[in-house]
XYZ file of C-alpha atoms in Angstrom:
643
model
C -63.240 114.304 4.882
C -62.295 113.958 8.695
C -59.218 115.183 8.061
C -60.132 118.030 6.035
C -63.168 119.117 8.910
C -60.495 118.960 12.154
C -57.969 121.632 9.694
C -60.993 123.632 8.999
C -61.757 123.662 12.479
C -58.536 124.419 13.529
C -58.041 127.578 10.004
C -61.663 128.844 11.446
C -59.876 129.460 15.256
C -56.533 130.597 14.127
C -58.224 133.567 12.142
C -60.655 134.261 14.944
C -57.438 134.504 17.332
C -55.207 136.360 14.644
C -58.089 139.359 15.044
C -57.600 139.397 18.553
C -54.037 139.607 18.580
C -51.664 142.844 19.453
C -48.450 143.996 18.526
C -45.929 141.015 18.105
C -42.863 140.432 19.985
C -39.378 141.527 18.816
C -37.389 138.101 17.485
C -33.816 138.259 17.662
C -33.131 136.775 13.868
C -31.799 138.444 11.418
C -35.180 140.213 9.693
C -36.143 141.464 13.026
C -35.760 145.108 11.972
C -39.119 144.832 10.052
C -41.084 144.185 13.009
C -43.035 146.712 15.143
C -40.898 149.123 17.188
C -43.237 149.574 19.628
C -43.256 147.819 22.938
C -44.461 144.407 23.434
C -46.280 142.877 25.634
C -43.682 140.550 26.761
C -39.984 139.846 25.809
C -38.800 137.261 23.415
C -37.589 134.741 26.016
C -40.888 134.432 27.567
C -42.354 132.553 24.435
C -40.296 128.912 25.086
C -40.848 125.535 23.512
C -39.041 122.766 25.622
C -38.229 118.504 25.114
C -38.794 116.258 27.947
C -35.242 116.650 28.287
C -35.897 120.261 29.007
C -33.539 121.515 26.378
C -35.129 125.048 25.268
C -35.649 127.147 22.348
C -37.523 130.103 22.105
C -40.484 131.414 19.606
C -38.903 131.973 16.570
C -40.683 133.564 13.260
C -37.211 134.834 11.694
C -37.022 133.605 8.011
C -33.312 132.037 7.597
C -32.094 129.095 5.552
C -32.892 126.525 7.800
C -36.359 127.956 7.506
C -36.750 126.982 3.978
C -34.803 123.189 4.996
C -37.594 122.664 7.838
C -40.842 123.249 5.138
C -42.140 120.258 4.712
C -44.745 117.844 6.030
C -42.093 116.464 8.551
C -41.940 120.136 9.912
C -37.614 119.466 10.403
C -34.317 119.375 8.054
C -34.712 116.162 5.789
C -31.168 115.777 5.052
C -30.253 112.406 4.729
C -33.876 111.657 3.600
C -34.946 110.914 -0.241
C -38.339 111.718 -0.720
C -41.095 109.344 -2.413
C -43.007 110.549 -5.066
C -46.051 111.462 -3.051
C -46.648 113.392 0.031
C -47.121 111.554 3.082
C -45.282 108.297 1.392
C -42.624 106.581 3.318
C -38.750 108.062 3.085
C -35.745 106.264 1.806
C -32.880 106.573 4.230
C -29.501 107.864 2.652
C -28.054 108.834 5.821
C -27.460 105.478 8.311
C -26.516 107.651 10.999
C -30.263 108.531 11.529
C -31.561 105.518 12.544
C -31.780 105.743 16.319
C -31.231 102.349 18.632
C -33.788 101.716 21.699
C -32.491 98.390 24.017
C -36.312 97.915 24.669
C -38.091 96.096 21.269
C -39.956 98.484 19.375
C -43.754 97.335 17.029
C -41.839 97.278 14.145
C -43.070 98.117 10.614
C -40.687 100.887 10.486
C -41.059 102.546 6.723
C -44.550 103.348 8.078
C -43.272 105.125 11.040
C -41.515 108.703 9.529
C -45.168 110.681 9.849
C -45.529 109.226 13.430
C -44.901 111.487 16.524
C -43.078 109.925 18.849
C -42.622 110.774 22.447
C -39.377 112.790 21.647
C -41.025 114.310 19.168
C -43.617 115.801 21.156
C -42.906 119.715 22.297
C -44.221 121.493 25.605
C -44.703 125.219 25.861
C -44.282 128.093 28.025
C -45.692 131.497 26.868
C -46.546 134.449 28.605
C -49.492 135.281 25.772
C -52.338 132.381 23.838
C -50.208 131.851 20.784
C -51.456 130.308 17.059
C -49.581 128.595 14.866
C -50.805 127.465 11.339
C -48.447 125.557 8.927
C -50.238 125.270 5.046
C -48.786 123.824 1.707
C -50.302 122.351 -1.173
C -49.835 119.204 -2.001
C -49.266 117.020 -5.338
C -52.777 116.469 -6.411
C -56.695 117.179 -4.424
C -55.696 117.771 -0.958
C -53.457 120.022 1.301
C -51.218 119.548 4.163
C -52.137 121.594 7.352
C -50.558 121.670 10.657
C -52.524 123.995 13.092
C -51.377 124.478 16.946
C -52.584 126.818 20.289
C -51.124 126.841 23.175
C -52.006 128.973 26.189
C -50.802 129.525 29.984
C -53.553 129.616 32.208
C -51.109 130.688 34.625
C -47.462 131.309 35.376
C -47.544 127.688 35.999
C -50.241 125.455 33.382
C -49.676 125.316 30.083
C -51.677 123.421 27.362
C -51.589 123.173 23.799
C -53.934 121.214 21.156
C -52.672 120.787 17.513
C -53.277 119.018 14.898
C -51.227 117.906 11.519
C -53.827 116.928 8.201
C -52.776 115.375 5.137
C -54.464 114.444 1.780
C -52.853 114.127 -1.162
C -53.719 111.691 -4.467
C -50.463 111.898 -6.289
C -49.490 111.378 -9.638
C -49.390 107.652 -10.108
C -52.448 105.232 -9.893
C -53.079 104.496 -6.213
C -51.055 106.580 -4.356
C -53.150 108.030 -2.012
C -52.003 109.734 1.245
C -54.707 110.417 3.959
C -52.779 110.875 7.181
C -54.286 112.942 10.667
C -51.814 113.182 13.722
C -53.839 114.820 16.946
C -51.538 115.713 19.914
C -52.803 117.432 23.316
C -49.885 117.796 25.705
C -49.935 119.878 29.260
C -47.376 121.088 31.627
C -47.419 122.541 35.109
C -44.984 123.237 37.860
C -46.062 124.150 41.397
C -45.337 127.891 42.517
C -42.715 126.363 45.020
C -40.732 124.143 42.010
C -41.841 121.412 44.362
C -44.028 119.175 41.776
C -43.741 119.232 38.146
C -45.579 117.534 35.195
C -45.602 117.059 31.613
C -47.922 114.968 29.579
C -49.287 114.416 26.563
C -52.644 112.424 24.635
C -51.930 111.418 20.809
C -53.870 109.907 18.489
C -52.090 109.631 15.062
C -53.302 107.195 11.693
C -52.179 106.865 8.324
C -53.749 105.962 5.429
C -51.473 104.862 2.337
C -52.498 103.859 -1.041
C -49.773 101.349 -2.037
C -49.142 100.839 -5.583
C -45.808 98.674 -5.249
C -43.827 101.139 -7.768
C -44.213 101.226 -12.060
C -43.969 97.365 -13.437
C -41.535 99.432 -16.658
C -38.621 101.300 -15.837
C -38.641 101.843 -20.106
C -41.788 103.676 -20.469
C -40.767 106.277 -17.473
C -37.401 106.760 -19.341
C -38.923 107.176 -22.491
C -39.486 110.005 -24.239
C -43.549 109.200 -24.738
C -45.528 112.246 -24.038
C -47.990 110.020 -23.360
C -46.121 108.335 -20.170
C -45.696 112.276 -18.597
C -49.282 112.067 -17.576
C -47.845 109.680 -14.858
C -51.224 107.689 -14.366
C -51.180 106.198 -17.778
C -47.439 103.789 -16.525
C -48.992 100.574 -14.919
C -48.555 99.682 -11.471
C -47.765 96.454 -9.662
C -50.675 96.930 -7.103
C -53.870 99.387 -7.817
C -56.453 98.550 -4.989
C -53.490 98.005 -2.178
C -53.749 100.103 0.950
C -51.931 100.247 4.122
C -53.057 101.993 7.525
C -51.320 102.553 10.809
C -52.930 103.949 13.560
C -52.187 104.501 17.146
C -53.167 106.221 20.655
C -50.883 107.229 23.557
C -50.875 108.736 26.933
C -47.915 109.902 28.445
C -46.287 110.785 31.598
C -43.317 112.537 32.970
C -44.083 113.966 36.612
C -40.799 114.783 39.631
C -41.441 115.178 43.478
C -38.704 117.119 45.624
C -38.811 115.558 49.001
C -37.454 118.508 50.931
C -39.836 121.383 51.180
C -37.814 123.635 50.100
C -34.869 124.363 47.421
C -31.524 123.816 48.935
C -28.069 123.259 47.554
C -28.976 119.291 48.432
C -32.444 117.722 47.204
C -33.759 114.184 46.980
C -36.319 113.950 44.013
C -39.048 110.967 43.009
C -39.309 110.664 38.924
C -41.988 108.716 37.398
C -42.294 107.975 33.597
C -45.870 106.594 32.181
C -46.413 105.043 29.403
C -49.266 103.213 27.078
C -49.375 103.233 23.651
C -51.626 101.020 21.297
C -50.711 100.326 17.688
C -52.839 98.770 14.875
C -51.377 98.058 11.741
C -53.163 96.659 8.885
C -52.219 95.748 4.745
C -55.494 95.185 2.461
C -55.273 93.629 -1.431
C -58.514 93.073 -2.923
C -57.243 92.031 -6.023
C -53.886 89.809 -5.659
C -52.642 89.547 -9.375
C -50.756 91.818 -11.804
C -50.952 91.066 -15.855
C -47.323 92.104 -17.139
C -46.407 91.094 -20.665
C -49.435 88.467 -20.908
C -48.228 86.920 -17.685
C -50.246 86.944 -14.930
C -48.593 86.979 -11.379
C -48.753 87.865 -7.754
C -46.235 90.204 -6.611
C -45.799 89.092 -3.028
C -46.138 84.463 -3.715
C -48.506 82.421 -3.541
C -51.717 83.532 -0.819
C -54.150 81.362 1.258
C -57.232 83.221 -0.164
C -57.937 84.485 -3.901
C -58.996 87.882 -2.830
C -59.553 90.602 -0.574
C -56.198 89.961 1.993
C -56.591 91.986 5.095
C -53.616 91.134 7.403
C -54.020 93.004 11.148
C -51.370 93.312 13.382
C -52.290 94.625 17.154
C -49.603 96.216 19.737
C -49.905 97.241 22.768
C -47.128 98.806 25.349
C -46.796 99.747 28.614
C -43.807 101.388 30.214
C -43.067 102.846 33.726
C -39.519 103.713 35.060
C -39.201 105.036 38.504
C -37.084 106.548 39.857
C -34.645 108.598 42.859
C -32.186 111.510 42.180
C -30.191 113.021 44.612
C -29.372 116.677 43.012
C -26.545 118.627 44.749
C -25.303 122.116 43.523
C -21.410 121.140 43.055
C -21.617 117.147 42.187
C -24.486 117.235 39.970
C -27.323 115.127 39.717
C -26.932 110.951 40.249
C -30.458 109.093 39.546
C -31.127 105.110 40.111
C -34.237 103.937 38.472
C -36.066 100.700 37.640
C -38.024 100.356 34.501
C -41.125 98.202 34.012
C -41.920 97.278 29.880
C -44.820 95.183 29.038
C -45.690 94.344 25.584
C -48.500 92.187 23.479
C -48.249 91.892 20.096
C -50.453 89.685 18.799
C -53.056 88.269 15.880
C -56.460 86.949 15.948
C -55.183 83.118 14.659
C -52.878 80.077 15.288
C -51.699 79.435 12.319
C -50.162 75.506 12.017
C -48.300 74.568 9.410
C -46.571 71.898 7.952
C -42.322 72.145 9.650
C -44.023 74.667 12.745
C -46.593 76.639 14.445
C -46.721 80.077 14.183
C -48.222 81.715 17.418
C -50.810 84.296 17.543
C -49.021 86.271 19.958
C -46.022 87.493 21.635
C -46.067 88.638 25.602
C -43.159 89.561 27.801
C -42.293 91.691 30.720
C -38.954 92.993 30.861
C -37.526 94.835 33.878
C -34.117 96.756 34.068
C -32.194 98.503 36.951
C -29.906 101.482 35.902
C -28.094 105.031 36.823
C -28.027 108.262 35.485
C -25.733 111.209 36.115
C -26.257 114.727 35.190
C -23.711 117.262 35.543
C -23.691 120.990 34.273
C -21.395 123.737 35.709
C -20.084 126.801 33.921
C -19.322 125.584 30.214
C -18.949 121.662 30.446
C -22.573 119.594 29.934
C -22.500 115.452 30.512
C -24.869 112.711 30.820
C -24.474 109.757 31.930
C -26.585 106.083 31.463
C -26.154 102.690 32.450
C -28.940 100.704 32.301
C -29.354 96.375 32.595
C -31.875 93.796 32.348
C -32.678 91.925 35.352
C -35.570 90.040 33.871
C -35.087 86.613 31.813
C -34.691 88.664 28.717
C -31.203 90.239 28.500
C -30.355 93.741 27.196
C -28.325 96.887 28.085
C -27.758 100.094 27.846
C -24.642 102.594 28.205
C -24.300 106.026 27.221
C -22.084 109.074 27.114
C -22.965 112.885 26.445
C -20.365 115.163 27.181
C -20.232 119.278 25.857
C -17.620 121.481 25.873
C -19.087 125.398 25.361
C -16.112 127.380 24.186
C -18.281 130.402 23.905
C -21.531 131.468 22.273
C -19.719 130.003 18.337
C -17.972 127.383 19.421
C -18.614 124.101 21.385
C -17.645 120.613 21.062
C -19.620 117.543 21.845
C -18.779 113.703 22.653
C -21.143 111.092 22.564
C -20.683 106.863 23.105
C -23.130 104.714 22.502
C -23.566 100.936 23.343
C -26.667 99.048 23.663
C -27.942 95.009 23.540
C -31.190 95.642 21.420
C -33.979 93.266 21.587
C -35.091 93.189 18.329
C -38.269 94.289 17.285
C -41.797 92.202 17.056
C -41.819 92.106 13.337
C -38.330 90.162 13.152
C -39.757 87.567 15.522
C -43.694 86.623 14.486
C -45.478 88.246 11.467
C -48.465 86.354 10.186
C -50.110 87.156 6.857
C -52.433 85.858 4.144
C -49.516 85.410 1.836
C -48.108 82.246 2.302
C -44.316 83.115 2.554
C -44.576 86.094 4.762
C -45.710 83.771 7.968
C -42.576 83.179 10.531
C -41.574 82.417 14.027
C -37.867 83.473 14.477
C -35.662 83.379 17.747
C -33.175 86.239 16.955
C -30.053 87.190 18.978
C -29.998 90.923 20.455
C -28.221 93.368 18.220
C -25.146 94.650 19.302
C -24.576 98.580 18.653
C -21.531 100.498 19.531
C -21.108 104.269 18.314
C -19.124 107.390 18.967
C -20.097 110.916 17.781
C -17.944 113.528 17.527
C -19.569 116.923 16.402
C -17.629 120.047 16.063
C -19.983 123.486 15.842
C -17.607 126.423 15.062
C -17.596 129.989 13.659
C -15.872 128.338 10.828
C -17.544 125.210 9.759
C -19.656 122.707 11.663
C -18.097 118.797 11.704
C -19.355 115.518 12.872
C -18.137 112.294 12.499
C -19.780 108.816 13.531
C -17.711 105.540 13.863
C -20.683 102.579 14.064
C -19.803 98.558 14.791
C -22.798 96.675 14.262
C -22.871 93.036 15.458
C -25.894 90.378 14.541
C -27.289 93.206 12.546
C -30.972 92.885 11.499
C -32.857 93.257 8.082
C -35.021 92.094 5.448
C -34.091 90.671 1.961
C -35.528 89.467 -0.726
C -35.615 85.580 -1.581
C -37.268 85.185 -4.929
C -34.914 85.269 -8.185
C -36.806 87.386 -10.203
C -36.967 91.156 -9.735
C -40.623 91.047 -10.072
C -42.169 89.010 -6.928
C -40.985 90.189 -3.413
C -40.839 87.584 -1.180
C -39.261 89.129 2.329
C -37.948 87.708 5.632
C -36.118 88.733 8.187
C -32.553 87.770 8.439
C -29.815 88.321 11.142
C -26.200 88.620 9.972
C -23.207 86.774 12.088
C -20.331 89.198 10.885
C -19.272 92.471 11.999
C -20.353 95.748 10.027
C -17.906 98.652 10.572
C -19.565 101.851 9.057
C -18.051 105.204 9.198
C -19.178 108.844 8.067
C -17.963 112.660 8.092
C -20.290 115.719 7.690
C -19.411 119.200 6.938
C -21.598 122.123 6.638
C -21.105 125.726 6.028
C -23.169 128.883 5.637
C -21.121 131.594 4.031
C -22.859 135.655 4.014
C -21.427 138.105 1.519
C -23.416 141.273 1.787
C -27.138 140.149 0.577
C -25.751 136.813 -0.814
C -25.306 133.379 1.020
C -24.257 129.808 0.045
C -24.950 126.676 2.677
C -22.911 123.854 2.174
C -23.800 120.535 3.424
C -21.736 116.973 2.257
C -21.645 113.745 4.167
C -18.946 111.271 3.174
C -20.211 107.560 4.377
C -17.974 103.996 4.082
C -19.130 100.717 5.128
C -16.833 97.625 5.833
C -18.148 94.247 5.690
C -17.600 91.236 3.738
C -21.595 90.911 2.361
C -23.703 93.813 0.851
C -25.934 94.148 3.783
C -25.585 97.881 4.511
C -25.707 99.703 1.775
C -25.323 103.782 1.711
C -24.357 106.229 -1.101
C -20.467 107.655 -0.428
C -21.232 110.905 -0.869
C -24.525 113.158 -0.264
C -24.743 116.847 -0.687
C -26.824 119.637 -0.386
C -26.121 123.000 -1.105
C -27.924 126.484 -1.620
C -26.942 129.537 -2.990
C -29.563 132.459 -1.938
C -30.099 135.980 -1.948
C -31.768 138.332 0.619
C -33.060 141.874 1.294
C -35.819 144.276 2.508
C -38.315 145.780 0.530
C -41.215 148.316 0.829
C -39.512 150.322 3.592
C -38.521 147.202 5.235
C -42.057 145.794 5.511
C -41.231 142.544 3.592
C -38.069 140.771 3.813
C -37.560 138.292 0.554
C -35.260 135.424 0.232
C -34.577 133.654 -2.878
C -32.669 131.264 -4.187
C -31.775 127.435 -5.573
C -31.261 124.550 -3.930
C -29.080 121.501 -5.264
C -29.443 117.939 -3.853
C -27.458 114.804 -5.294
C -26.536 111.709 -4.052
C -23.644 109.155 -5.433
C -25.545 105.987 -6.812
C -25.845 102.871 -4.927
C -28.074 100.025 -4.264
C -30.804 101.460 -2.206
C -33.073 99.748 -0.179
C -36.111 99.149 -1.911
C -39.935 99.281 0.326
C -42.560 96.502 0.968
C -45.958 97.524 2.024
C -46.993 93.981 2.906
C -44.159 94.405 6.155
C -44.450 98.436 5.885
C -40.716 97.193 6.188
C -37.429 98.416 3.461
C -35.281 95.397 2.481
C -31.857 95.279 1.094
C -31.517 94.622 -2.702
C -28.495 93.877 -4.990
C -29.894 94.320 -7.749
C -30.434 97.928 -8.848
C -28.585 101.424 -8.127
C -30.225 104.142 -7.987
C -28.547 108.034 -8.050
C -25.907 110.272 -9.510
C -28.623 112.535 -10.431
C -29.115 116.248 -9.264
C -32.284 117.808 -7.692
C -32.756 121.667 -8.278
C -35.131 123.535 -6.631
C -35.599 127.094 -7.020
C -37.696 129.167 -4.531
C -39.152 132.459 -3.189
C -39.905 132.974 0.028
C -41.098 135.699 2.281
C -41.748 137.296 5.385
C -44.285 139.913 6.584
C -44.654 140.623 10.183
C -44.921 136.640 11.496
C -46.239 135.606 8.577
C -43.956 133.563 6.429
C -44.628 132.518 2.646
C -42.902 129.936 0.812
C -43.497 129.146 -3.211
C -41.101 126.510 -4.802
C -40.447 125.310 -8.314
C -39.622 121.335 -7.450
C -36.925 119.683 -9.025
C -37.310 121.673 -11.954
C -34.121 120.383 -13.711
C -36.657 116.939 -14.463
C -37.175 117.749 -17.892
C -33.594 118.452 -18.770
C -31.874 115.247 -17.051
C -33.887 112.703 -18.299
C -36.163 110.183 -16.495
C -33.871 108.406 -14.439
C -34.822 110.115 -10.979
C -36.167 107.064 -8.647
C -36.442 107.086 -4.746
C -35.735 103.430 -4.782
C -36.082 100.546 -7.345
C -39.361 101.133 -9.543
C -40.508 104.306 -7.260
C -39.962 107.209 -9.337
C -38.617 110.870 -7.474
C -41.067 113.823 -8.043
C -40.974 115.154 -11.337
C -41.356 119.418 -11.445
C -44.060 121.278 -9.647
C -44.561 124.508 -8.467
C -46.182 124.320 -4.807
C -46.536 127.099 -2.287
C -47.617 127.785 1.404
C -47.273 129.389 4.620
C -46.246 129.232 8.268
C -48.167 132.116 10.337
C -47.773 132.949 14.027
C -50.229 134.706 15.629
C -49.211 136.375 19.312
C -52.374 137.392 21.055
């Protein structure tokens, strides 16, 4: 009900702002003919949304393609991503090269982690008008996703936005329950001289996940029972599990120019703030399953008979500081020292029989490193090297180079290697359940990559060339498909994993058809990365104006496939996905057919969901025993208000 109040709250002040609000600014998309052709108040490229990295977009309420890929409660292009059945459920990775490496050891539980905003995923604002955003789509069952934002400039200089994302949604399937709030307050100001600047940002973010450990009979969901399509009537493993991950964080980025003024020489301080607290917790009030007159528990053998309620407590704090010397013809060249301190840590000792198993871990790691910046007429680079100089080793070197042929073509390099310490859940986890309690002493993993992309007037290439050494992951020990008994494991052989990506958008008169495959091959002498070969997505659309150009309609279907291959199944104990051997999942296509539309800066969306489900067959699954949405019709909107 929380939820629901704060996106009332937020509906409530949109509406009051979008009667307030005067004629719109002119976007330069490709439906900008239907807006207003009087005046505005202020030109399109005073409306900017910027990354701490400062790279900058501007406003944008055009209704394109990637429109239509970016609807969804992730608000971005899920390529590469296979849904689960409910919304606000975990994602099953099809694409490796979106995992993202950090030297620095991360909380861990990662399968919990897609809804979370992370500090990269945090946008600032510049606008020369209050703006309103609200994002709405219904959901699979009693709820709605809502993502509501305002951002104002007090002045030329302050900026600050409040937003907030809600979630509910029951689902289909017994205990599936997605209840999921993400609050985010960020502000920005520069000084009038460019002397000081400052960006920073307050989260709060928890989620709320009924966990029902997939359907105990892949038969009855490929069956042609009319009785198993009302989806609650095929039994679960788990129907009272729940899992919830919550966290806070305030953030930092703030730069001091030494010299008064701006000269073709300046000596800048940087400072980088930190502190983050994460709770993560897994509650079972009833432990066993009945399948075939056999009564089990899904995860081994537990210390109590009831009511398990493992906690796991995090907190972070970072500060890098930092010197750059910025000159108009060499660049920019930064040296910085970073400060991490970490607790992780339980509320018990546990002692057993062959070790102890600590409540806590604590460690302060410290690095030294450079950075250099360079950008002059159409060639972009970065620069990192980064080291530990603290007991704990790890490192950090990076490349970023882009070529800008012109305004359709440019060309980017990027090298990657890194000594990652791996993350808190590898090393201690403590739980209720007897077999998920360890204690490990883990080697860094070793990461080296190169990315090539290619983004031309013809078709847009990228290619990734990955060598993982002492590569981390979870498996499963038990024998029998139906207990899940995961640890951590670290493997001592080289894994060499390769992949190619090609999209196109092709435009014939009112027509268009976006092509996206991804080719993917991984070389090593155990199944311990596993990926399908080929993914592909691909849309063929149509377009045009209607009602004197006063709506602008797009239309269209939507294919997604994937080549089968053993997919990682999930564990909500861990929050964790672990590699399996056992089952493949894929080789089946998922059609969606939509109509979408726009109206001034109002944008509507209405989709028919995978409605090829009923003429495949049931054998649609996200990963082993977690069945892919079957059809729905679901609609929505995304409406910018300019005041």
């Amino acid at each position: 009900m929380k939820k629901i109040f704060y996106s009332f709250i937020f509906v409530v002040l949109l509406i009051n702002n979008s009667f307030a609000q005067d004629k719109p600014i002119k976007s330069k998309d490709t439906d900008s003919e239907s807006l207003s052709k009087e005046a505005p108040k202020a030109a399109h490229n005073q409306y900017k949304i910027y990354t701490l990295e400062r790279d900058t977009i501007y406003i944008d309420t055009s209704l394109t393609i990637k429109s239509e890929y970016k609807y969804n409660y992730l608000r971005k292009d899920i390529f590469g991503l296979q849904q689960f059945t409910n919304e606000g459920q975990t994602y099953n990775t099809l694409f490796f090269g979106l995992n993202e490496f950090s030297a620095l050891p991360e909380f861990g539980f990662t399968g919990k982690q897609f809804p979370y905003l992370q500090v990269k995923d945090i946008n600032y604002y510049s606008v020369a008008t209050p703006i309103s955003e609200l994002y709405f789509k219904t959901v699979m069952e009693q709820g709605q996703s809502v993502d509501a934002l305002i951002t104002v400039n007090t002045s030329e200089q302050f900026n600050f936005s409040v937003a907030y994302r809600g979630l509910r949604s029951l689902g289909k399937y017994i205990n599936q329950l997605s209840s999921i709030g993400n609050f985010r307050f960020t502000t920005s100001y520069t000084s009038k001289n460019n002397r000081y600047s400052i960006n920073s940002h307050f989260t709060g973010q928890d989620m709320l996940n009924g966990e029902n450990g997939g359907i105990t009979s892949i038969d009855d969901f490929e069956s042609d029972d009319k009785d198993f399509k009302n989806r609650a009537r095929l039994q679960v493993y788990l129907t009272d599990a729940k899992s919830f991950l919550k966290g806070k964080r305030l953030f930092i980025d703030h730069n001091f120019r030494i010299n008064p003024k701006q000269s073709s020489n300046n000596l800048i301080i940087n400072h980088q703030f930190n502190l983050e607290n994460k709770f993560y917790e897994f509650n079972q009030k009833t432990l066993s399953t009945t399948l075939d007159n056999d009564t089990f528990q899904r995860f081994g053998t537990s210390y109590v008979s009831s009511n398990i309620n493992d906690q796991t407590r995090y907190q972070r704090m970072y500060n890098k500081l930092g010197a750059i010397y910025q000159n108009t013809t060499l660049g920019e060249f930064q040296f910085f020292v970073e400060d991490f301190k970490y607790v992780y840590k339980y509320n018990k000792i546990l002692i057993l029989e062959d070790q102890t198993i600590p409540n806590q871990l604590s460690e302060r790691l410290n690095a030294f490193g450079a950075q250099y910046s360079y950008q002059k007429n159409n060639w972009k680079g970065k620069f990192i090297y980064s080291k530990a100089i603290s007991k704990q080793t790890f490192s950090t070197i990076e490349a970023n180079l882009k070529y800008k042929l012109n305004d359709k073509n440019d060309f980017t390099f990027q090298y990657q290697n890194i000594s990652s310490v791996p993350n808190n859940n590898y090393i201690l986890h403590q739980s209720s359940y007897i077999d998920y309690n360890w204690k490990n002493n883990f080697e860094n993993q070793k990461i080296n990559k190169i990315q090539i992309d290619a983004n031309t007037q013809w078709v847009n290439l990228s290619a990734q060339f990955s060598v993982l050494n002492d590569h981390l992951y979870f498996s499963n020990d038990a024998t029998d498909d139906k207990f899940q008994l995961i640890t951590p494991k670290q493997y001592n052989k080289s894994i060499s994993y390769v992949s190619f990506k090609a999209s196109k958008e092709i435009a014939y008169k009112k027509f268009g058809l976006d092509n996206t495959i991804l080719y993917q091959n991984v070389s090593q002498e155990d199944d311990i990365l596993n990926v399908p070969q080929l993914t592909a997505r691909n849309t063929l659309y149509y377009t045009n104006y209607f009602f004197k150009k006063a709506l602008y309609l797009q239309t269209g279907i939507t294919a997604n496939y994937f080549t089968k291959y053993y997919a990682n199944d999930y564990n909500p104990v861990l929050g964790e996905f672990f590699v399996q051997n056992q089952t493949e999942i894929g080789n089946f296509p998922m059609l969606d057919f939509f109509v979408n539309a726009r109206i001034r800066q109002a944008r509507i969306f209405l989709k028919a969901e995978h409605f090829n489900s009923g003429m495949t067959g049931n054998k649609f699954y996200s990963a082993p025993n977690t069945p892919y949405r079957d059809f729905m019709i679901r609609f929505g909107l995304v409406w910018t208000f300019f005041q």
